[in-house]
Amino acid sequence: MDFAAIIDGVESFAAYVGELASVIGHVGRVAPLHDYCAGLLASEGRRSVEPMAALTAPAEVSVQHQRLLHFVGEADWSDARVLMKVRQLVVPVIEDGEPIKAWIIDDTSYPKQGNHSVGVHHQYCGQLGKQANCQAAVTLSIANHHASLPIAHQLYLPKAWATDAARRRKAHVPKTVRFMTKPQIALVQITAALKAGVAPGVVLMDASYGTNAGLRFGIAVLGLTYAGAIVPTVKVCAVAEPQQRVSVKTLALRLPKHAWRTITWREGSAEKLTSRFARVRVRTAPSKGARELGAAGHPEETLLIEWPPGEAAPTKYWLSNLPAKTKFRDLVDITKMRWRIERDYQELKQEIGLDHYEGRGWRGFHHHATLCIAAYGFLISQREKIPPSAPRAAAVLAKPALPAGYRPRGAADQAAAPRPQLNRHHASSADRRARPRPTAMPLLRPQIPANQAETFVTQ
């Protein structure tokens, strides 16, 4: 990228942060807001507070370190207002050429070693693909075929945390926060987005949310459509055979050959993907204990099934309340748009440092996530100016030089090479403390002169 483009990027960033500053509160927070977002975009490696302080204020690293720590961990500014402003600035760019098509519910996890960070619990960690010690946050994103943006992010507080007054007090969890399941948090986020006037889209969910009948019902009550993945054991009754209560997997295996269609859709980049799909109009069936009520009281939905060629059985199932007249290809296309949230998480963690926060409190966790989303929103707003081959964050901001001899706390020391002329950095001295070296002292007691030696007298 040429110098003019860098200057343009810096000016655009300053204007963007200036808009965010209008909802940040006290004027003294404007500079830390700018520097924190700049640090997230321009830093390399881990985006913790100390290296960001060294990058954004190399002449006063310690002072900047404390300033940024206070801003992200303690300052009382509203995450909701900042995210709303980010949405106002970025959505027009996302909607350039195509309106919002989907709202995506999901959660993301943050593996942790200790047990003191707010919300840490032994639970399923999507990043590791297994049960592990981690934090988890529920998010809501808006998307179309060209871009997507998280608009809500809230930490899931396990019941063990929610009912522990001492841990809540130490992590400064607000009194208004009570235990809610992840689907309940998601429904609150959806309701808030509707009240805020966000353009509605089809709500997309993975199986951990889509299988929850209460969440699907709540979304429908709000007047929204959805396409939620479900597990193969969910029981349904086909509209054509209302008396037969079977699992969706059993129903799929019974479908005739002509029910399956090969459909191509766009997922990821410009590459086209193809698979086999079938769809059936169904009603979700009641449990065995309530079977006498029948399934007639449940609304009709479309069961979408994917059975890729070469697989021994169907691999994915979705329930959707989109109109029955929805084109088959359009149903597959919108359902498959959920992949965008996976890319959002990847870029937020790898390029912005969403999972790099080292604080332990409730406020700091959410402030850091909000600022990461704000920085990510700036990248989205600048996407037309960034060449595809350039690093997305580094392309728009020039990086100030680090102070000479700066070494992040905890970084490994440089070891001397066998030949001094090959040393890239000179090895540190044995004593790196900021104080004068102690005076050298002999380690062995000096010899006593012979004429002063003790004389032993024997009798």
Coordinates of C-alpha atoms in Angstrom, one line a residue:
M1 CA 0.0 0.0 0.0
D2 CA 1.4 3.4 -0.9
F3 CA 2.0 6.3 1.4
A4 CA -1.2 8.2 0.3
A5 CA -3.3 5.2 1.1
I6 CA -1.8 4.9 4.6
I7 CA -2.5 8.6 5.2
D8 CA -6.0 8.1 4.0
G9 CA -6.4 5.1 6.3
V10 CA -5.1 7.0 9.3
E11 CA -7.5 9.9 8.6
S12 CA -10.4 7.5 8.2
F13 CA -9.6 5.8 11.4
A14 CA -9.4 9.1 13.3
A15 CA -12.8 10.0 11.9
Y16 CA -14.3 6.6 12.8
V17 CA -13.0 6.8 16.4
G18 CA -14.3 10.4 16.6
E19 CA -17.8 9.1 16.0
L20 CA -17.4 6.4 18.6
A21 CA -16.1 9.1 21.1
S22 CA -19.5 10.8 20.9
V23 CA -21.0 7.9 23.0
I24 CA -18.0 7.1 25.2
G25 CA -18.8 9.7 27.9
H26 CA -16.0 11.7 29.5
V27 CA -13.6 13.5 27.2
G28 CA -10.7 12.0 29.0
R29 CA -11.6 8.6 27.5
V30 CA -11.2 9.7 23.9
A31 CA -7.4 9.3 23.8
P32 CA -7.5 5.8 25.4
L33 CA -10.3 4.8 23.1
H34 CA -8.2 5.8 20.0
D35 CA -5.1 4.1 21.4
Y36 CA -6.8 0.9 22.4
C37 CA -8.4 0.4 19.0
A38 CA -5.2 1.4 17.2
G39 CA -3.3 -1.2 19.3
L40 CA -5.8 -3.9 18.4
L41 CA -5.4 -3.1 14.7
A42 CA -1.6 -2.4 14.5
S43 CA -0.1 -4.8 17.1
E44 CA 1.6 -8.0 16.1
G45 CA 1.4 -11.1 18.2
R46 CA -0.6 -11.0 21.5
R47 CA -2.9 -8.0 21.9
S48 CA -2.6 -7.6 25.7
V49 CA -2.4 -4.2 27.2
E50 CA 1.3 -4.0 27.8
P51 CA 2.5 -4.4 24.1
M52 CA -0.3 -2.2 23.0
A53 CA 0.9 0.5 25.4
A54 CA 4.5 0.2 24.1
L55 CA 3.2 0.5 20.5
T56 CA 0.9 3.5 21.0
A57 CA 3.0 5.5 23.5
P58 CA 6.7 4.4 23.3
A59 CA 7.9 7.4 25.2
E60 CA 5.8 6.6 28.3
V61 CA 5.0 2.9 28.3
S62 CA 4.2 2.6 32.0
V63 CA 1.9 5.6 32.1
Q64 CA 0.1 4.4 29.0
H65 CA -0.1 0.9 30.4
Q66 CA -2.0 2.1 33.4
R67 CA -4.2 4.4 31.3
L68 CA -5.3 1.6 29.0
L69 CA -5.8 -0.8 31.9
H70 CA -8.2 1.7 33.6
F71 CA -10.0 2.5 30.4
V72 CA -10.8 -1.2 29.5
G73 CA -11.1 -2.6 33.0
E74 CA -12.7 0.1 35.2
A75 CA -14.1 3.0 33.2
D76 CA -17.9 3.2 33.3
W77 CA -18.9 3.5 29.7
S78 CA -21.7 1.7 27.9
D79 CA -20.9 -1.3 25.7
A80 CA -24.5 -1.2 24.3
R81 CA -24.1 2.5 23.1
V82 CA -20.7 1.9 21.5
L83 CA -22.0 -1.2 19.7
M84 CA -25.0 0.7 18.5
K85 CA -22.7 3.4 17.1
V86 CA -20.5 0.8 15.4
R87 CA -23.6 -0.6 13.8
Q88 CA -24.7 2.8 12.6
L89 CA -21.3 3.4 11.0
V90 CA -20.7 0.0 9.5
V91 CA -24.2 -1.4 8.4
P92 CA -24.5 1.1 5.5
V93 CA -21.2 -0.4 4.1
I94 CA -22.5 -4.0 4.6
E95 CA -25.8 -3.1 2.9
D96 CA -24.1 -1.5 -0.1
G97 CA -25.6 -3.7 -2.9
E98 CA -27.6 -6.1 -0.7
P99 CA -29.8 -5.7 2.4
I100 CA -29.3 -7.7 5.6
K101 CA -30.4 -11.3 4.9
A102 CA -29.6 -13.1 8.2
W103 CA -29.2 -12.8 11.9
I104 CA -26.8 -15.4 13.3
I105 CA -26.9 -16.8 16.8
D106 CA -23.8 -18.5 18.1
D107 CA -21.3 -18.6 21.0
T108 CA -17.5 -18.5 21.2
S109 CA -15.2 -19.8 23.8
Y110 CA -12.0 -18.6 25.5
P111 CA -9.8 -21.4 27.0
K112 CA -8.4 -20.5 30.4
Q113 CA -5.8 -22.1 32.7
G114 CA -7.0 -20.7 36.0
N115 CA -10.4 -20.4 37.7
H116 CA -10.4 -16.8 38.7
S117 CA -11.5 -15.1 35.4
V118 CA -15.2 -14.2 35.5
G119 CA -17.4 -17.0 34.2
V120 CA -14.6 -19.6 33.8
H121 CA -16.1 -23.1 34.2
H122 CA -15.4 -26.7 33.0
Q123 CA -17.8 -26.7 30.0
Y124 CA -17.8 -27.5 26.3
C125 CA -15.2 -25.4 24.5
G126 CA -15.8 -25.0 20.8
Q127 CA -12.3 -23.8 20.1
L128 CA -10.9 -27.0 21.5
G129 CA -13.8 -29.3 20.5
K130 CA -14.1 -30.8 23.9
Q131 CA -15.0 -30.1 27.6
A132 CA -12.4 -27.8 29.0
N133 CA -11.8 -24.9 31.4
C134 CA -13.1 -21.8 29.5
Q135 CA -15.3 -18.8 29.3
A136 CA -18.1 -18.7 26.7
A137 CA -19.9 -15.7 25.3
V138 CA -23.2 -15.6 23.3
T139 CA -23.2 -13.4 20.2
L140 CA -25.7 -12.1 17.7
S141 CA -24.4 -11.1 14.2
I142 CA -26.1 -9.6 11.1
A143 CA -25.0 -10.8 7.7
N144 CA -25.6 -10.8 4.0
H145 CA -23.6 -12.6 1.2
H146 CA -20.9 -10.0 1.3
A147 CA -20.1 -9.2 4.9
S148 CA -21.2 -9.8 8.5
L149 CA -20.8 -8.0 11.9
P150 CA -21.4 -9.0 15.5
I151 CA -23.9 -6.6 17.1
A152 CA -24.2 -8.2 20.6
H153 CA -21.8 -10.1 22.9
Q154 CA -22.5 -11.3 26.4
L155 CA -20.6 -13.6 28.7
Y156 CA -22.5 -16.8 29.7
L157 CA -22.4 -16.9 33.5
P158 CA -22.7 -20.6 34.7
K159 CA -24.9 -21.3 37.6
A160 CA -21.9 -22.1 39.9
W161 CA -20.9 -18.5 39.3
A162 CA -24.3 -16.9 39.3
T163 CA -25.1 -18.3 42.8
D164 CA -21.6 -17.6 44.4
A165 CA -21.8 -14.2 46.0
A166 CA -18.1 -14.0 46.9
R167 CA -16.9 -14.8 43.3
R168 CA -19.5 -12.3 41.9
R169 CA -18.3 -9.6 44.2
K170 CA -14.6 -10.2 43.4
A171 CA -15.3 -10.1 39.6
H172 CA -17.7 -7.1 39.9
V173 CA -20.6 -8.9 38.3
P174 CA -23.6 -6.5 38.2
K175 CA -26.4 -7.3 40.6
T176 CA -28.8 -7.3 37.7
V177 CA -27.1 -10.2 36.0
R178 CA -28.7 -13.5 36.9
F179 CA -28.3 -17.1 35.6
M180 CA -29.7 -17.5 32.1
T181 CA -29.1 -20.4 29.6
K182 CA -27.4 -19.6 26.4
P183 CA -30.7 -19.8 24.4
Q184 CA -32.3 -17.4 26.9
I185 CA -29.4 -14.9 26.4
A186 CA -29.8 -15.2 22.7
L187 CA -33.5 -14.5 22.8
V188 CA -32.8 -11.4 24.9
Q189 CA -30.3 -10.2 22.3
I190 CA -32.7 -10.8 19.5
T191 CA -35.5 -8.9 21.3
A192 CA -33.1 -5.9 22.0
A193 CA -32.0 -5.8 18.3
L194 CA -35.7 -5.6 17.2
K195 CA -36.4 -2.8 19.6
A196 CA -33.3 -1.0 18.4
G197 CA -34.7 -1.1 14.8
V198 CA -32.1 -3.4 13.3
A199 CA -33.2 -4.6 9.9
P200 CA -34.6 -8.2 10.4
G201 CA -33.2 -11.3 8.8
V202 CA -33.7 -15.0 9.0
V203 CA -32.3 -16.2 12.3
L204 CA -29.7 -18.9 11.8
M205 CA -28.6 -21.3 14.6
D206 CA -26.4 -24.3 15.1
A207 CA -27.8 -27.4 16.7
S208 CA -27.1 -26.3 20.3
Y209 CA -29.6 -23.5 19.8
G210 CA -31.9 -24.8 17.0
T211 CA -32.8 -28.0 18.9
N212 CA -34.2 -25.8 21.7
A213 CA -38.0 -25.7 21.0
G214 CA -38.5 -22.8 23.4
L215 CA -36.0 -20.6 21.5
R216 CA -37.6 -21.4 18.1
F217 CA -41.1 -20.6 19.6
G218 CA -39.8 -17.3 21.1
I219 CA -38.3 -16.2 17.7
A220 CA -41.6 -17.0 15.9
V221 CA -43.6 -15.0 18.5
L222 CA -41.4 -12.0 17.7
G223 CA -42.5 -12.3 14.1
L224 CA -39.1 -13.5 12.8
T225 CA -38.3 -16.5 10.6
Y226 CA -35.6 -19.0 11.4
A227 CA -33.5 -21.9 10.1
G228 CA -32.1 -23.8 13.0
A229 CA -29.9 -26.9 12.9
I230 CA -31.2 -29.8 15.0
V231 CA -29.9 -33.1 16.2
P232 CA -30.9 -36.3 14.4
T233 CA -33.0 -37.6 17.3
V234 CA -35.6 -34.7 17.3
K235 CA -39.1 -36.3 16.8
V236 CA -41.4 -35.0 14.1
C237 CA -44.6 -36.0 12.3
A238 CA -44.7 -35.6 8.6
V239 CA -47.7 -33.5 7.5
A240 CA -48.6 -36.3 5.0
E241 CA -48.5 -38.9 7.9
P242 CA -49.5 -37.1 11.0
Q243 CA -49.9 -40.2 13.2
Q244 CA -46.3 -41.4 12.8
R245 CA -43.9 -39.9 15.3
V246 CA -40.4 -40.6 14.2
S247 CA -36.9 -39.1 14.5
V248 CA -35.8 -36.8 11.7
K249 CA -33.1 -39.3 10.8
T250 CA -35.6 -42.1 10.5
L251 CA -37.8 -39.9 8.3
A252 CA -34.8 -39.0 6.1
L253 CA -33.9 -42.6 5.5
R254 CA -37.5 -43.4 4.4
L255 CA -37.6 -40.7 1.7
P256 CA -37.8 -42.0 -1.8
K257 CA -35.0 -41.4 -4.3
H258 CA -36.9 -38.7 -6.2
A259 CA -37.1 -36.6 -3.0
W260 CA -33.4 -35.7 -3.2
R261 CA -32.0 -32.9 -5.3
T262 CA -28.5 -31.8 -6.0
I263 CA -28.1 -28.1 -5.2
T264 CA -25.2 -25.8 -5.6
W265 CA -24.8 -22.8 -3.4
R266 CA -22.1 -20.2 -2.6
E267 CA -20.2 -20.6 0.7
G268 CA -17.0 -18.9 1.7
S269 CA -15.2 -17.3 -1.2
A270 CA -16.3 -17.4 -4.8
E271 CA -16.0 -21.2 -4.8
K272 CA -19.3 -23.1 -5.4
L273 CA -20.2 -26.0 -3.2
T274 CA -22.7 -28.8 -4.1
S275 CA -24.5 -31.4 -2.1
R276 CA -27.8 -33.4 -2.0
F277 CA -30.8 -32.1 -0.1
A278 CA -34.4 -33.0 0.6
R279 CA -37.2 -31.1 2.3
V280 CA -40.4 -32.3 4.0
R281 CA -43.2 -30.4 5.6
V282 CA -43.4 -31.6 9.3
R283 CA -44.7 -30.7 12.7
T284 CA -42.6 -31.2 15.7
A285 CA -44.1 -34.1 17.7
P286 CA -44.8 -33.9 21.5
S287 CA -43.0 -36.0 23.9
K288 CA -44.4 -39.5 24.8
G289 CA -45.8 -38.2 28.0
A290 CA -47.9 -35.6 26.2
R291 CA -48.6 -37.7 23.0
E292 CA -52.4 -37.5 23.7
L293 CA -52.2 -33.8 22.8
G294 CA -51.0 -34.8 19.3
A295 CA -48.9 -32.7 17.0
A296 CA -51.8 -30.9 15.4
G297 CA -51.3 -27.9 17.7
H298 CA -47.7 -27.4 16.5
P299 CA -47.1 -25.1 13.5
E300 CA -46.0 -26.6 10.2
E301 CA -42.3 -26.3 9.5
T302 CA -39.9 -27.3 6.8
L303 CA -37.4 -30.1 7.6
L304 CA -34.3 -29.6 5.5
I305 CA -31.9 -32.6 5.2
E306 CA -28.4 -32.8 3.7
W307 CA -27.0 -36.1 2.5
P308 CA -23.7 -35.6 0.7
P309 CA -22.8 -38.1 -2.0
G310 CA -20.6 -40.9 -0.6
E311 CA -21.9 -40.6 3.0
A312 CA -23.6 -43.6 4.5
A313 CA -26.4 -41.5 6.1
P314 CA -27.6 -37.9 6.2
T315 CA -25.2 -35.5 7.9
K316 CA -27.2 -32.4 8.8
Y317 CA -30.8 -31.4 9.6
W318 CA -32.6 -28.1 10.0
L319 CA -36.1 -26.9 11.0
S320 CA -37.3 -23.7 9.4
N321 CA -40.5 -21.7 9.6
L322 CA -39.9 -19.9 6.3
P323 CA -43.0 -20.0 4.0
A324 CA -43.6 -23.3 2.3
K325 CA -43.5 -21.6 -1.1
T326 CA -39.8 -20.6 -0.5
K327 CA -37.7 -21.8 -3.4
F328 CA -35.6 -24.9 -2.6
R329 CA -32.4 -23.3 -3.7
D330 CA -33.1 -20.1 -1.7
L331 CA -33.8 -22.2 1.4
V332 CA -30.4 -24.0 1.1
D333 CA -28.7 -20.7 0.3
I334 CA -29.9 -18.8 3.4
T335 CA -29.4 -21.8 5.7
K336 CA -25.8 -22.2 4.6
M337 CA -25.1 -18.5 5.3
R338 CA -24.3 -19.4 8.9
W339 CA -20.7 -20.1 7.9
R340 CA -20.0 -16.3 8.1
I341 CA -20.0 -16.3 11.9
E342 CA -17.1 -18.8 11.8
R343 CA -15.0 -16.5 9.7
D344 CA -16.0 -13.6 12.0
Y345 CA -14.6 -15.4 15.1
Q346 CA -11.5 -16.5 13.2
E347 CA -10.7 -12.9 12.2
L348 CA -11.7 -11.4 15.5
K349 CA -9.3 -13.7 17.3
Q350 CA -6.4 -13.9 14.9
E351 CA -6.3 -10.4 13.6
I352 CA -7.9 -8.3 16.4
G353 CA -7.1 -10.3 19.6
L354 CA -10.6 -11.0 20.9
D355 CA -9.3 -13.8 23.0
H356 CA -6.2 -12.0 24.3
Y357 CA -7.7 -10.1 27.2
E358 CA -5.9 -11.0 30.5
G359 CA -8.2 -9.3 33.0
R360 CA -10.6 -11.1 35.3
G361 CA -13.6 -8.8 35.8
W362 CA -17.0 -8.6 34.1
R363 CA -16.6 -5.0 32.9
G364 CA -13.2 -5.5 31.4
F365 CA -14.2 -8.7 29.6
H366 CA -17.1 -6.9 27.9
H367 CA -15.3 -3.7 27.2
H368 CA -12.5 -5.6 25.5
A369 CA -14.9 -7.5 23.3
T370 CA -16.8 -4.3 22.4
L371 CA -13.5 -2.6 21.3
C372 CA -12.5 -5.6 19.3
I373 CA -15.9 -5.5 17.5
A374 CA -15.4 -1.7 16.9
A375 CA -11.9 -2.3 15.4
Y376 CA -13.3 -5.1 13.3
G377 CA -16.1 -2.9 12.1
F378 CA -13.5 -0.3 10.9
L379 CA -11.8 -3.1 8.9
I380 CA -15.2 -3.9 7.3
S381 CA -15.8 -0.2 6.5
Q382 CA -12.4 -0.1 4.8
R383 CA -12.4 -3.4 2.9
E384 CA -12.6 -1.8 -0.5
K385 CA -9.3 0.1 0.2
I386 CA -7.3 -3.0 1.4
P387 CA -5.7 -5.2 -1.3
P388 CA -6.7 -8.8 -1.0
S389 CA -3.1 -9.9 -0.5
A390 CA -2.3 -7.3 2.2
P391 CA -2.7 -8.0 6.0
R392 CA -6.1 -6.5 6.8
A393 CA -5.2 -4.7 10.0
A394 CA -1.7 -3.6 9.2
A395 CA -2.7 -2.1 5.9
V396 CA -4.5 0.9 7.2
L397 CA -2.4 2.1 10.2
A398 CA 1.3 3.0 10.3
K399 CA 3.1 1.5 13.3
P400 CA 5.2 3.8 15.6
A401 CA 8.6 2.5 16.5
L402 CA 9.1 0.7 19.7
P403 CA 11.5 2.1 22.3
A404 CA 15.1 0.8 22.0
G405 CA 15.6 -2.2 24.1
Y406 CA 11.9 -2.8 24.8
R407 CA 11.1 -6.4 25.8
P408 CA 7.6 -7.4 26.8
R409 CA 7.2 -8.6 30.3
G410 CA 7.6 -12.4 30.4
A411 CA 9.3 -12.6 27.0
A412 CA 12.2 -15.0 26.7
D413 CA 15.7 -13.4 27.1
Q414 CA 18.0 -13.4 24.1
A415 CA 20.8 -16.0 24.4
A416 CA 24.3 -15.3 23.0
A417 CA 25.3 -17.0 19.8
P418 CA 28.5 -19.0 19.7
R419 CA 30.1 -16.3 17.7
P420 CA 29.5 -12.7 18.9
Q421 CA 29.3 -11.3 15.4
L422 CA 26.2 -13.4 14.8
N423 CA 24.2 -12.0 17.7
R424 CA 21.0 -10.3 16.5
H425 CA 20.6 -8.8 19.9
H426 CA 23.2 -8.6 22.6
A427 CA 22.5 -10.9 25.5
S428 CA 21.3 -9.3 28.7
S429 CA 23.6 -9.0 31.6
A430 CA 23.3 -11.3 34.5
D431 CA 21.5 -8.6 36.6
R432 CA 18.7 -6.8 34.7
R433 CA 17.3 -5.0 37.7
A434 CA 17.0 -1.2 37.4
R435 CA 19.6 -0.4 40.1
P436 CA 23.4 -0.2 40.3
R437 CA 25.3 -3.4 40.3
P438 CA 26.4 -4.5 43.8
T439 CA 30.1 -4.1 44.6
A440 CA 32.0 -7.3 43.9
M441 CA 32.8 -9.2 47.1
P442 CA 35.3 -12.1 47.5
L443 CA 33.7 -15.5 48.1
L444 CA 36.6 -17.1 50.0
R445 CA 38.0 -16.0 53.4
P446 CA 41.5 -14.6 53.1
Q447 CA 44.4 -16.6 54.4
I448 CA 45.7 -15.7 58.0
P449 CA 49.4 -14.7 58.0
A450 CA 51.6 -17.3 59.5
N451 CA 52.9 -15.0 62.2
Q452 CA 49.3 -14.4 63.5
A453 CA 48.5 -18.1 63.6
E454 CA 47.3 -19.5 66.9
T455 CA 49.8 -21.4 69.0
F456 CA 48.7 -24.6 70.7
V457 CA 50.6 -25.6 73.8
T458 CA 50.7 -29.1 74.9
Q459 CA 51.8 -30.4 78.3

